[in-house]
Coordinates of C-alpha atoms in Angstrom, one line a residue:
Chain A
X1 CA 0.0 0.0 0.0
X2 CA 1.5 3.3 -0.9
X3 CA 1.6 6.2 1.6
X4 CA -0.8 9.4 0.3
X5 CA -1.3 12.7 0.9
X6 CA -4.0 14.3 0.7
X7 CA -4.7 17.9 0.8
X8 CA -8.1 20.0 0.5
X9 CA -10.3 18.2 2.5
X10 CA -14.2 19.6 1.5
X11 CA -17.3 18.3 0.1
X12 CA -15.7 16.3 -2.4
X13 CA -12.2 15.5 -0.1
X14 CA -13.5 14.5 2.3
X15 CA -15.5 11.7 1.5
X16 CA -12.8 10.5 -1.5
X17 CA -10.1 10.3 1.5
X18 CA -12.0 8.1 3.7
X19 CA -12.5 5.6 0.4
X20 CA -8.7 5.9 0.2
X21 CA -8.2 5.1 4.2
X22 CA -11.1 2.2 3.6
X23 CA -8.9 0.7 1.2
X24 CA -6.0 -0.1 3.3
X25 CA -3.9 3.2 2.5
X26 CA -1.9 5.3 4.8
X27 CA -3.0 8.7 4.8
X28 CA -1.4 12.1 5.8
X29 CA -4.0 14.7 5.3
X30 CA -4.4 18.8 5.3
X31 CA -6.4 21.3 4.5
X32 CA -7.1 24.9 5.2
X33 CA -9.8 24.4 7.8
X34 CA -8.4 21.8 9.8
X35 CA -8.7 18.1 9.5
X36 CA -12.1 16.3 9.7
X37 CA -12.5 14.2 12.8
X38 CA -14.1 11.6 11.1
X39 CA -10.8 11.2 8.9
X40 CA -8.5 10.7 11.8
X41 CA -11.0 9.0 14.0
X42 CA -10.7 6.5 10.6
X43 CA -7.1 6.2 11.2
X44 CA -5.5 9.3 8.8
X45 CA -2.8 11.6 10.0
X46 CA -3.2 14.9 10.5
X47 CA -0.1 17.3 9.2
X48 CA 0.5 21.2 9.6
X49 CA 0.9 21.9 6.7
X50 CA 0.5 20.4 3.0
X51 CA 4.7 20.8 3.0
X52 CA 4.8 18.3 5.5
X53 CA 2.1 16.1 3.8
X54 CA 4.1 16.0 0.9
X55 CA 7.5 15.3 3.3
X56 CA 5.8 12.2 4.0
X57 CA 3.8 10.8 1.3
X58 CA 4.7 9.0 -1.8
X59 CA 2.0 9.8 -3.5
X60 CA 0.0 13.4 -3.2
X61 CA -3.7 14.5 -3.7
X62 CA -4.9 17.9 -4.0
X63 CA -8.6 18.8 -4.2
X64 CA -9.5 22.7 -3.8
X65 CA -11.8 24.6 -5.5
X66 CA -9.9 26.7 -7.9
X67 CA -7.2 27.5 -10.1
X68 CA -5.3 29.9 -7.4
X69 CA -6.3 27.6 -4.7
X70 CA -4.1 25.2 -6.6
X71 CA -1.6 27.2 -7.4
X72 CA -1.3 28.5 -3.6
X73 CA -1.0 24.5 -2.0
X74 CA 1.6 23.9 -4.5
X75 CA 3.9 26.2 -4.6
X76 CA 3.1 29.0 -1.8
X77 CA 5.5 29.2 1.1
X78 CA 4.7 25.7 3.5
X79 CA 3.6 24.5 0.3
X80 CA 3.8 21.0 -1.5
X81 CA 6.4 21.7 -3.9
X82 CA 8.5 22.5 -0.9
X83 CA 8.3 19.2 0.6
X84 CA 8.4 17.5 -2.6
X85 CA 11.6 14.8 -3.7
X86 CA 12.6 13.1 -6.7
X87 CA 10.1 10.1 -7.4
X88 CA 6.9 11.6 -5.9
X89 CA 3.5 12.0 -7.7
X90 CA 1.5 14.6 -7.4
X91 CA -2.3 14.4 -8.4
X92 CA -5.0 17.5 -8.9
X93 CA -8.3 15.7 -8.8
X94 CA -9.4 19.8 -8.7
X95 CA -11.6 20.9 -11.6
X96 CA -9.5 23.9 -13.1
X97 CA -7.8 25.7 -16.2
X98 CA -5.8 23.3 -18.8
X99 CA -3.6 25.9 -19.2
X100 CA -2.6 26.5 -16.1
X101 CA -2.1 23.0 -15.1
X102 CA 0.2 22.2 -18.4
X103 CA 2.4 25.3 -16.0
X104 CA 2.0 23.7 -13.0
X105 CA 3.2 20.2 -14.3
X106 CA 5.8 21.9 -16.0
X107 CA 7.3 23.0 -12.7
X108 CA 6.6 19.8 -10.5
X109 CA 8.2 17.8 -13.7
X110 CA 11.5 20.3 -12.8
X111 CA 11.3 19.1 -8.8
X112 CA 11.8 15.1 -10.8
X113 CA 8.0 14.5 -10.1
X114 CA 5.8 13.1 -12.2
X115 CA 2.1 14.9 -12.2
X116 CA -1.6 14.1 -13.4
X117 CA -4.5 16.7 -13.7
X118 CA -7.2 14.0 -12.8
X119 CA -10.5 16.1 -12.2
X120 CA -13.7 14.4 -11.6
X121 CA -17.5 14.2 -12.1
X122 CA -20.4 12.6 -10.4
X123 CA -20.5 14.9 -7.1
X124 CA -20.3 14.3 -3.2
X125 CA -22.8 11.1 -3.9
X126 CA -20.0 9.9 -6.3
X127 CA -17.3 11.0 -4.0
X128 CA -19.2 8.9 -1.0
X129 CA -19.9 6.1 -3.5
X130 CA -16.9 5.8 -5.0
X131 CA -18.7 6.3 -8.5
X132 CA -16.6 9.3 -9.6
X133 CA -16.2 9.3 -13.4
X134 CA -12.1 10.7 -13.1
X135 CA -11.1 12.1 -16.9
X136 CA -7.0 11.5 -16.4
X137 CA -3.9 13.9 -17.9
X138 CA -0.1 12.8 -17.7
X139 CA 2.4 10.0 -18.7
X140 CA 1.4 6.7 -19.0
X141 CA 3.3 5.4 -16.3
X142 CA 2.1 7.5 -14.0
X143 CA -1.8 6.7 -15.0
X144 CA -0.4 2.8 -14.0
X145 CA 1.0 3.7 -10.7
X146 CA -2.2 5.7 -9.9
X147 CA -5.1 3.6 -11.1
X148 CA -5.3 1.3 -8.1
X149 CA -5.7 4.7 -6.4
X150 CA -8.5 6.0 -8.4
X151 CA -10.1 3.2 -8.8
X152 CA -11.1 3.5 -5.0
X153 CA -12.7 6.5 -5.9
X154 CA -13.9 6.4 -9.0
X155 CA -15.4 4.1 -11.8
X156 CA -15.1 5.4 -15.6
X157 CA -11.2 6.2 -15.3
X158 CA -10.0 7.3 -18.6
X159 CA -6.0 8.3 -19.6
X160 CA -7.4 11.5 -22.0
X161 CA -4.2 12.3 -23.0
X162 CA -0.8 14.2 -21.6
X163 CA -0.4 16.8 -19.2
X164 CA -4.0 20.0 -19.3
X165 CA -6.2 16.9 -21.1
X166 CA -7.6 15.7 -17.9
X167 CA -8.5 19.4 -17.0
X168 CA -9.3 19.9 -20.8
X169 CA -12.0 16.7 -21.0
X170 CA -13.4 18.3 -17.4
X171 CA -14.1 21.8 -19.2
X172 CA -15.5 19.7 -22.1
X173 CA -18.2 17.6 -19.7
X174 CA -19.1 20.5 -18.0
X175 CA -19.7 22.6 -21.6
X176 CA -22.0 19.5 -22.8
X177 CA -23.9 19.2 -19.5
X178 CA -24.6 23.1 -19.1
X179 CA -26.1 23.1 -23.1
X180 CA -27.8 19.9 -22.5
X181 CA -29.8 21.5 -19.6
X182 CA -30.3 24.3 -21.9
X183 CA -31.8 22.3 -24.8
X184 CA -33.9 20.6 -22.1
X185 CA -35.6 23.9 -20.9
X186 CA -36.3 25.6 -24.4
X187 CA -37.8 22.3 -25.2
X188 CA -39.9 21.8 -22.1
X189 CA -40.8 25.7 -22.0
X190 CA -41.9 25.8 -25.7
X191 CA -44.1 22.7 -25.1
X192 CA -45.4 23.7 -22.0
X193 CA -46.1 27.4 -23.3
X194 CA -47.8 25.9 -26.2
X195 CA -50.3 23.9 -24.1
X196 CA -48.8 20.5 -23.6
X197 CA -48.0 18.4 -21.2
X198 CA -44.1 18.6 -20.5
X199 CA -43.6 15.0 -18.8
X200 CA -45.6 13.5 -21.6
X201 CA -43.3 15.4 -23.7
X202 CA -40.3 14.2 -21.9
X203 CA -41.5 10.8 -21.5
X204 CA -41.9 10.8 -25.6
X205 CA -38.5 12.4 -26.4
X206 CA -36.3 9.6 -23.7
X207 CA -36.8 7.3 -26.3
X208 CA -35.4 9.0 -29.5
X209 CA -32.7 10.8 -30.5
X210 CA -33.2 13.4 -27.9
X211 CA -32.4 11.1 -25.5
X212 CA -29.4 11.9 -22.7
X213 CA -28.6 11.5 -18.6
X214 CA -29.6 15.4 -18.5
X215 CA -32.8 15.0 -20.3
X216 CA -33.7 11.9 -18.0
X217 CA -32.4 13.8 -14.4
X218 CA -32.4 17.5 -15.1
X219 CA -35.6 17.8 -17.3
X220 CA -37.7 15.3 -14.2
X221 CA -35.9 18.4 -11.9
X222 CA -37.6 20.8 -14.2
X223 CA -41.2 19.4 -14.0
X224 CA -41.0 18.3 -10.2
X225 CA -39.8 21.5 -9.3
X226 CA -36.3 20.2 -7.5
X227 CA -34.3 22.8 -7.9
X228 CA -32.5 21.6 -4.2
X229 CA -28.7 20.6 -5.3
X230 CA -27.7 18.7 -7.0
X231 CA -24.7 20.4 -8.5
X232 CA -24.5 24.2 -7.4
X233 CA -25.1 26.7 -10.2
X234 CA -22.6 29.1 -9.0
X235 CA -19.9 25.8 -9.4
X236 CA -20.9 25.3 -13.2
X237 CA -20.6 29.0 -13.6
X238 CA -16.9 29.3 -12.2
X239 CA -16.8 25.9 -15.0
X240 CA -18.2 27.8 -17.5
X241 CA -15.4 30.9 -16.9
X242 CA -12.8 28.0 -17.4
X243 CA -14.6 26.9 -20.9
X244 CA -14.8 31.0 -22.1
X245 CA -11.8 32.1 -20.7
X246 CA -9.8 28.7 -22.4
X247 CA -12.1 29.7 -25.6
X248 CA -10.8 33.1 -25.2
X249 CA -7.2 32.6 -24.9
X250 CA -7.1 29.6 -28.1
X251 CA -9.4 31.3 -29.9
X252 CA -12.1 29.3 -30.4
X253 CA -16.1 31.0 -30.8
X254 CA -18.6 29.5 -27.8
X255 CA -21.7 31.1 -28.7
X256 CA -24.2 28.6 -26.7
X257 CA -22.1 28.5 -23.7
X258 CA -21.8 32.2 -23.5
X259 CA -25.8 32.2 -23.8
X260 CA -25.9 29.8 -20.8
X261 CA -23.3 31.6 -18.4
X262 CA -25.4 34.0 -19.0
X263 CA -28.3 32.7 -17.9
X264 CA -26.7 31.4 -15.2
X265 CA -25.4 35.2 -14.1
X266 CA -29.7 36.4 -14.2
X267 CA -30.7 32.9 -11.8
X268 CA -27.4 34.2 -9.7
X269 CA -29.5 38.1 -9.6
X270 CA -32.5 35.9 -8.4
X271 CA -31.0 34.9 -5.4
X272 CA -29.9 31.1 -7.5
X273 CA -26.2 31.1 -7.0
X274 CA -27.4 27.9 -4.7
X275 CA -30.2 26.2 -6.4
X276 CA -29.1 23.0 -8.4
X277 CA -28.0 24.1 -12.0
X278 CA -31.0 22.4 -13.9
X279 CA -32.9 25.9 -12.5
X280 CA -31.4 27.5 -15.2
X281 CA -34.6 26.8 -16.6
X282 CA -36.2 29.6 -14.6
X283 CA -34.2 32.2 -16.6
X284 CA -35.9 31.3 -19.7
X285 CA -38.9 30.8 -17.8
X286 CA -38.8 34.4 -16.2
X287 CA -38.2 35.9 -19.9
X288 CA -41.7 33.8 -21.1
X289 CA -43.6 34.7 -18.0
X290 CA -44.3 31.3 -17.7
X291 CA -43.6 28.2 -15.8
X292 CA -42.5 24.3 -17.1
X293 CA -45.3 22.5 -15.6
X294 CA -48.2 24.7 -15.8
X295 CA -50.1 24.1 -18.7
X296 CA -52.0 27.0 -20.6
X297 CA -55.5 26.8 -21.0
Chain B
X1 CA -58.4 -4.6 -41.5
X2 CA -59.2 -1.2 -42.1
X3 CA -58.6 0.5 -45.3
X4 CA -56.3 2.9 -45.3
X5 CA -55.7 6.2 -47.4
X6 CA -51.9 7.4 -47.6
X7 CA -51.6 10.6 -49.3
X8 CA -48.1 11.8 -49.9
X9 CA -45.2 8.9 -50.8
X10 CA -42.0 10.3 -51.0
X11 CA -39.0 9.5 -49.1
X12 CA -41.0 8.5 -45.8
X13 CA -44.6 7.8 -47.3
X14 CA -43.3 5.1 -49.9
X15 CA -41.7 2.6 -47.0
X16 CA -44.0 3.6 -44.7
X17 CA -47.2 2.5 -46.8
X18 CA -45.8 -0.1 -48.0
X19 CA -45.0 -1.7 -44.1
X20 CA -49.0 -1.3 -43.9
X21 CA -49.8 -3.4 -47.5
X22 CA -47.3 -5.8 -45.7
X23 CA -49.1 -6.1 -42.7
X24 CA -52.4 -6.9 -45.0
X25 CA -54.1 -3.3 -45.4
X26 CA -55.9 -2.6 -48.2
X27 CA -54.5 0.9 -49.5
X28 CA -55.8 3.5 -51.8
X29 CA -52.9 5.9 -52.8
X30 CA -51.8 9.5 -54.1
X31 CA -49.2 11.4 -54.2
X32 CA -48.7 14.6 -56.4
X33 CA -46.1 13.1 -58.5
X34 CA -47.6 9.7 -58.4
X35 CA -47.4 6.5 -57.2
X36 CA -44.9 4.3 -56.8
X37 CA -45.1 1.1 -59.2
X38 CA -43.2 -1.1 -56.0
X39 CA -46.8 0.0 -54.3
X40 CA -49.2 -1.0 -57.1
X41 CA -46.7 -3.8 -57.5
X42 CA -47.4 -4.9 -53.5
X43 CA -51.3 -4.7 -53.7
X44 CA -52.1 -0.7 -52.9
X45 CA -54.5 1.1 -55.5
X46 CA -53.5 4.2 -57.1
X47 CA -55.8 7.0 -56.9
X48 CA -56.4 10.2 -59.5
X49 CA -56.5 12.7 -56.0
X50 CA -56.6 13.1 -52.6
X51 CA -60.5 13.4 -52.6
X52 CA -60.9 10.1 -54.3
X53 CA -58.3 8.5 -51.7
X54 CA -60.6 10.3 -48.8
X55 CA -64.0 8.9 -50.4
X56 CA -62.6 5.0 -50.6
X57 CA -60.6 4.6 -47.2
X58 CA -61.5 4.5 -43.9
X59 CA -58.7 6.1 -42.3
X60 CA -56.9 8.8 -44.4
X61 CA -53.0 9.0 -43.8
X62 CA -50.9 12.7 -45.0
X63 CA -47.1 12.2 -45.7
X64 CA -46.4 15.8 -47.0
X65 CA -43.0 18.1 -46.7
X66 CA -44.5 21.1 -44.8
X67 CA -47.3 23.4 -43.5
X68 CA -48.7 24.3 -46.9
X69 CA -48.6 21.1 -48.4
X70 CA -50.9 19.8 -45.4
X71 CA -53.7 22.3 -45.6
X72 CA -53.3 22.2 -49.7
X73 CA -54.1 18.3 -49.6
X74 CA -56.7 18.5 -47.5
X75 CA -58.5 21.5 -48.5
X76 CA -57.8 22.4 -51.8
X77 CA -60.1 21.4 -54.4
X78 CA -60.2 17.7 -54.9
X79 CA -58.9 17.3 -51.8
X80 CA -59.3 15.4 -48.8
X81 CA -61.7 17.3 -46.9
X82 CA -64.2 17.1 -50.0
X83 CA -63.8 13.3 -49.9
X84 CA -64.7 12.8 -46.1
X85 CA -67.7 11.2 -44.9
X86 CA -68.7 10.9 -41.1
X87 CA -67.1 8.9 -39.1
X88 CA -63.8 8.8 -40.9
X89 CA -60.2 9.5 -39.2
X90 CA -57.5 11.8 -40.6
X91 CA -54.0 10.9 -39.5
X92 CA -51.3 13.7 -40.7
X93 CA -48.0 12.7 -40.0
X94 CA -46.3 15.3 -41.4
X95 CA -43.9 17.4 -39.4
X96 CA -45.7 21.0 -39.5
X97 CA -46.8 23.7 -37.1
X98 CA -48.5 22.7 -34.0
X99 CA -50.7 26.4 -34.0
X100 CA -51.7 25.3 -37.7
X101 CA -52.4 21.7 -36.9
X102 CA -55.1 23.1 -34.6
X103 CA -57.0 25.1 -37.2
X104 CA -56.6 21.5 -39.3
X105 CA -58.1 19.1 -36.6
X106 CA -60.7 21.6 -36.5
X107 CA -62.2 22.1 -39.8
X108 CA -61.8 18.4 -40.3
X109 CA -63.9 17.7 -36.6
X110 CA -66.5 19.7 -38.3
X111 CA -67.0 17.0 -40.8
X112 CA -67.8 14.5 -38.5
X113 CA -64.4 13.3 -37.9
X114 CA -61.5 12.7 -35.9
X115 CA -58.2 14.2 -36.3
X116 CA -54.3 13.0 -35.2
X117 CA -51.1 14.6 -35.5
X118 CA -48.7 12.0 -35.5
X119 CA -45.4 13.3 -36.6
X120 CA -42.7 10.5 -36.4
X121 CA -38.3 10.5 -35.9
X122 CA -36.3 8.1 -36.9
X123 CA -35.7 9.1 -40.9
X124 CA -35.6 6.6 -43.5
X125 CA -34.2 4.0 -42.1
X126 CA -36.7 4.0 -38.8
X127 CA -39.1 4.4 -41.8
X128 CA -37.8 1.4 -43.8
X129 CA -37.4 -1.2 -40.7
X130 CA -41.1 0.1 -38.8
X131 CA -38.8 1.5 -36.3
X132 CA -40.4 5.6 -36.2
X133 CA -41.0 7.4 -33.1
X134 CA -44.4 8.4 -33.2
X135 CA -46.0 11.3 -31.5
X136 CA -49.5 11.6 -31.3
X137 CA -51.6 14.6 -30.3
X138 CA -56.0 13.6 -30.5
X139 CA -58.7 12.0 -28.6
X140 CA -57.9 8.8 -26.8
X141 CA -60.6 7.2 -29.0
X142 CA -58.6 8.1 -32.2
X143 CA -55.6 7.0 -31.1
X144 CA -57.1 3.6 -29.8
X145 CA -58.5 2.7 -33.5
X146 CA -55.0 3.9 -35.3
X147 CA -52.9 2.0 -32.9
X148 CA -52.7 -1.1 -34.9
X149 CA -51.2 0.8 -37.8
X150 CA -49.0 3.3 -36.1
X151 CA -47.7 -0.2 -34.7
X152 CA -46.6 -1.2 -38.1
X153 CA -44.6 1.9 -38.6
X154 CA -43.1 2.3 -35.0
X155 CA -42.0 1.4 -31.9
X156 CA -42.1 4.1 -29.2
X157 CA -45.8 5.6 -30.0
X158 CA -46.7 8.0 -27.2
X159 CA -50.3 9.6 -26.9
X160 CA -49.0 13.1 -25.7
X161 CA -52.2 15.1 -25.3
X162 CA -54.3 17.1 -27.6
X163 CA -54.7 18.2 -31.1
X164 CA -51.4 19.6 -31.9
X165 CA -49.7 18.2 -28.9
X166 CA -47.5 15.9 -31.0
X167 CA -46.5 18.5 -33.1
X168 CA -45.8 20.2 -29.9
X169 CA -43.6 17.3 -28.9
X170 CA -41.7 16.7 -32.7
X171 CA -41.0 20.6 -32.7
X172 CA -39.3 20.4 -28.8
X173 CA -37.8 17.1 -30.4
X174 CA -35.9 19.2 -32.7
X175 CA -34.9 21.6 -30.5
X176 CA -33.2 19.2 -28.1
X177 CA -31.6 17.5 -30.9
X178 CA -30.0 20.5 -32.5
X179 CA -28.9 22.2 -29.4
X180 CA -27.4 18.6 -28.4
X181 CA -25.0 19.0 -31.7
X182 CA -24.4 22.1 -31.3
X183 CA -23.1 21.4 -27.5
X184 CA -21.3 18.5 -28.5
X185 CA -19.9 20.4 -31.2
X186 CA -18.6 23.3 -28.4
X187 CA -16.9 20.8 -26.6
X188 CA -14.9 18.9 -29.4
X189 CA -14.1 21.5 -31.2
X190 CA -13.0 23.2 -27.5
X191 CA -11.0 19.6 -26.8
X192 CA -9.2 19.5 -30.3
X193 CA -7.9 23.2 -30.3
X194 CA -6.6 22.6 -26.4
X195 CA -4.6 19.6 -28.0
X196 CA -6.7 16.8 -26.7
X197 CA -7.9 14.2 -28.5
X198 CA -11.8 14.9 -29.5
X199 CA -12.4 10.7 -29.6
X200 CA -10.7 10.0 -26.1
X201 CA -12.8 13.1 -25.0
X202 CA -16.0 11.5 -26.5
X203 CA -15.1 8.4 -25.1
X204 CA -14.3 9.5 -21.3
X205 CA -17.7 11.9 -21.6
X206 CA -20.0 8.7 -22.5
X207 CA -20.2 7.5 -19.0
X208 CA -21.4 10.7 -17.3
X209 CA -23.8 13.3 -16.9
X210 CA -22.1 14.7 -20.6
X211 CA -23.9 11.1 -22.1
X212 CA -26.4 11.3 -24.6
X213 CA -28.1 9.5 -28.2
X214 CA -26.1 12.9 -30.0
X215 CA -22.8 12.6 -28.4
X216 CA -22.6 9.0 -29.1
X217 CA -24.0 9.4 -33.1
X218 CA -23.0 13.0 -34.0
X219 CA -20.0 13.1 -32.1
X220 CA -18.8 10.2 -33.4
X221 CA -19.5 11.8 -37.1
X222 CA -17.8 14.7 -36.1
X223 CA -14.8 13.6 -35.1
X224 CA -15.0 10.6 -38.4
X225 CA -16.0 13.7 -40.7
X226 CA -18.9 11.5 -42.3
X227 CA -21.5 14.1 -42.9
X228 CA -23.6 12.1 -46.0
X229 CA -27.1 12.4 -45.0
X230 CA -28.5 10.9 -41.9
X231 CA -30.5 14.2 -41.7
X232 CA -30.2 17.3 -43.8
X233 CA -29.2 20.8 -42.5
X234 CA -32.2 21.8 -44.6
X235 CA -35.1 19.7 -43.1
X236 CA -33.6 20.9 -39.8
X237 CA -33.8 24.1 -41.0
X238 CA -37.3 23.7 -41.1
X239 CA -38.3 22.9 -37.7
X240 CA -36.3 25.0 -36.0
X241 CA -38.4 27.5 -38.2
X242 CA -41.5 26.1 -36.7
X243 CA -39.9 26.3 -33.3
X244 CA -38.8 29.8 -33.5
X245 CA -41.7 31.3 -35.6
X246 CA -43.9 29.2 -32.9
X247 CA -41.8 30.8 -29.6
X248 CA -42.6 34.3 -31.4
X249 CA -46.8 33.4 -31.8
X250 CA -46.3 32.2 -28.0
X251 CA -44.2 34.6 -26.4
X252 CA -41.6 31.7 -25.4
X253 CA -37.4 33.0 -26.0
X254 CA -35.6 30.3 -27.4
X255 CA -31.6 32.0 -27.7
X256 CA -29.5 28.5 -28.4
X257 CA -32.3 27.5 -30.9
X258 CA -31.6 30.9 -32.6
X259 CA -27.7 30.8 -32.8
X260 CA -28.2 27.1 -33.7
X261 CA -30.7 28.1 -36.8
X262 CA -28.0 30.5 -37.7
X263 CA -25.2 28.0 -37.6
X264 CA -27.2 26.3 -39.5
X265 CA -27.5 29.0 -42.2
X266 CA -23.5 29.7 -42.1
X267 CA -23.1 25.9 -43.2
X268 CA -25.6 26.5 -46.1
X269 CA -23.5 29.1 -47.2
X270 CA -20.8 26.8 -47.9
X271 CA -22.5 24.7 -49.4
X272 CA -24.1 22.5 -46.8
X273 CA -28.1 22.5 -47.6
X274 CA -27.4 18.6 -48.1
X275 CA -24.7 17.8 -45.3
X276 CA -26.0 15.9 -42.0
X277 CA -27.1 18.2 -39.5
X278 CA -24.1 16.6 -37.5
X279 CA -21.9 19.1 -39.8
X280 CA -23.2 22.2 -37.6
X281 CA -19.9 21.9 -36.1
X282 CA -18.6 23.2 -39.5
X283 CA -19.4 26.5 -38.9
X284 CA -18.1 26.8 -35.8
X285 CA -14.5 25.2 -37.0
X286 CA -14.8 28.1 -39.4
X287 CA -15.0 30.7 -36.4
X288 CA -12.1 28.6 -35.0
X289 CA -10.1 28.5 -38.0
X290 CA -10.0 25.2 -36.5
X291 CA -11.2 21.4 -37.2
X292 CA -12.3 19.0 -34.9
X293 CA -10.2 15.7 -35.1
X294 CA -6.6 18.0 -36.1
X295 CA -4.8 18.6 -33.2
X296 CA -2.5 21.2 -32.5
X297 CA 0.9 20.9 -31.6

């Protein structure tokens, strides 16, 4: 059993680091509001600082919201990089810019470490299940030595491609899931606006080629009115900054995920930033004074 | 068995009457640039006009292109309508405007008969093999007596409400499906120019929330550059007409459905009236100056 760090302990840390624990693994764990109980109650060791986590582990995981809180555990004063020697691995399971990452690889690749952007989907209930879908940048040798790893967390485990892919596919899922919901709520809203039923609708569309997971989960969200998370719409909006920003800076032309960022930004003026994202149905909703669900007579 | 009037035998009519001769119907046929010699050849009987088809059958099927065509077959001078006696069912399974379909159903109801929208999906082939989604909009009492012959044609048949409901439910099937392309498009063409691979991408994204009927058939044809017909930008063209001329009659805003139209339009430009809808992403790889399945080094 290898010895791994792990550092960002949240939502999504949390939960993944007990898996890794439950497995058999020894863990040395931080993160910027202290160590959970529950994690060294299980048997992890609790560090002072994600330097000394990476003192002591082969192996080290970082999961943090964001690009700078990526940047900052790696390579900020009592940082990773610091405690880093030849032969180590470091792994960002964090969702956050390709570009960056191809940096930050760059730089750990320097220390004689090898590095994979691993970012995930499937949420805390995937995190707690072990279900994570893990989309995987970096050498192939690396992807070997870590699979065992991931596959405590995670089930569909793919090796994308090098260094920024992993990060790259992430941006990619989350561009695909935001338009999906979109295409799900101008469908629904026209139907419903024009008299008809929208889960008979639904129901009719699941088997043809308007078929998807986000037609199936989001659009029965849309009808029932479950707008509880989920998935966080201010989360898929710092994704969506990724995707324009990326698109930006390559120079690539995202007209539909511009569209839905921004009507992400009006649920946000709402008082949304919280609601799951399939409510991004209730911007287009607002603009037809009219609700998905309530026929017209 | 009933006997059945088909009225329109094109591309979709021609193998779709001809799945009801084989399933021992006796049909009276017409279509304005006459009938097929494979259907005289099977058993069906070709009629002079529409009104003639309306005064010998039962149940009167329409197989038309568009809007027009519909009301021109069946209210135009030796057309349908004059053929109908009480008691008779008209089945229009054309792909047309839900608000018109409404005005259809009831001059026809005023006849003394019953009226279904039943657009279908599933193109030729679903045509050829009596695989169509078919989406119904009518009294339940209609839709009990056709049953038996939509189940010749198709395999998911849904009863979604009302006159016009079907239509309802085609037109928000053509919504989801183009936005779906358009979002899968985003994302590969977002992959490629980052350096990724667009098929490992496509591959990872199949197990998650990212997973859908278009990312796995579109995507797929995206990234293998087969854009031969499937389904043509310019049928596509035409429902998201309906959908967006419908969203203005009904107050609804539809602003991915829009750009999508447009995309559409930029790929007729080059010469794409003919291409699969699938080669949407064309016109954003022009943006790009950019292909999907090229990477950059």
């Amino acid at each position: 059993m290898s010895s791994i760090g792990f550092v960002g302990l949240g939502i999504m840390g949390k939960p993944m680091a007990l898996n890794l624990i439950r497995g058999g693994h020894k863990l040395f764990l931080y993160s910027r509001s202290g160590v959970p109980q529950e994690l060294t109650a299980a048997g992890g060791s609790a560090c002072d600082s994600a330097k000394a986590v990476a003192q002591q582990a082969d192996i080290v995981i970082i999961m943090v919201p964001d690009t700078p809180d990526v940047e900052k555990v790696l390579f900020a004063a009592n940082g990773i990089a610091e405690g880093l020697s030849k032969g180590k691995l470091v792994i960002d399971m964090s969702s956050i810019s390709p570009l960056a990452t191809k940096d930050y690889a760059r730089c750990v690749n320097e220390l004689g470490c090898d590095y994979l952007d691993a970012p995930v989907s499937g949420g805390e209930v995937g995190a707690k299940n072990a279900a994570l879908t893990i989309m995987v940048g970096g050498p192939q040798g690396a992807f070997d030595r870590a699979k065992p790893i991931f596959e405590l967390m995670g089930k569909n485990i793919t090796l994308v491609g090098g260094n920024g892919d992993g990060q790259t596919c992430k941006v990619a899922n989350q561009i695909i899931v935001a338009l999906n919901i979109e295409a799900a709520a101008e469908a629904l809203l026209f139907a419903a606006k024009a008299g008809a039923d929208p889960a008979k609708v639904r129901q009719a569309l699941m088997g043809g080629f308007a078929a998807s997971r986000v037609l199936e989960v989001h659009g029965e969200r849309m009808i029932k009115r479950t707008f509880d998370p989920g998935f966080r719409i201010e989360l898929h909006q710092k994704d969506l900054a990724l995707a324009l920003s990326g698109a930006r800076s390559l120079g690539v032309s995202l007209p539909n995920t511009a569209t839905a960022q921004e009507l992400f930004n009006a649920c946000v003026a709402h008082g949304g930033a919280k609601w799951d994202h399939s409510a991004m149905v209730r911007a287009l909703e607002q603009l037809a004074n009219h609700e998905v669900g309530k026929s017209v007579d």
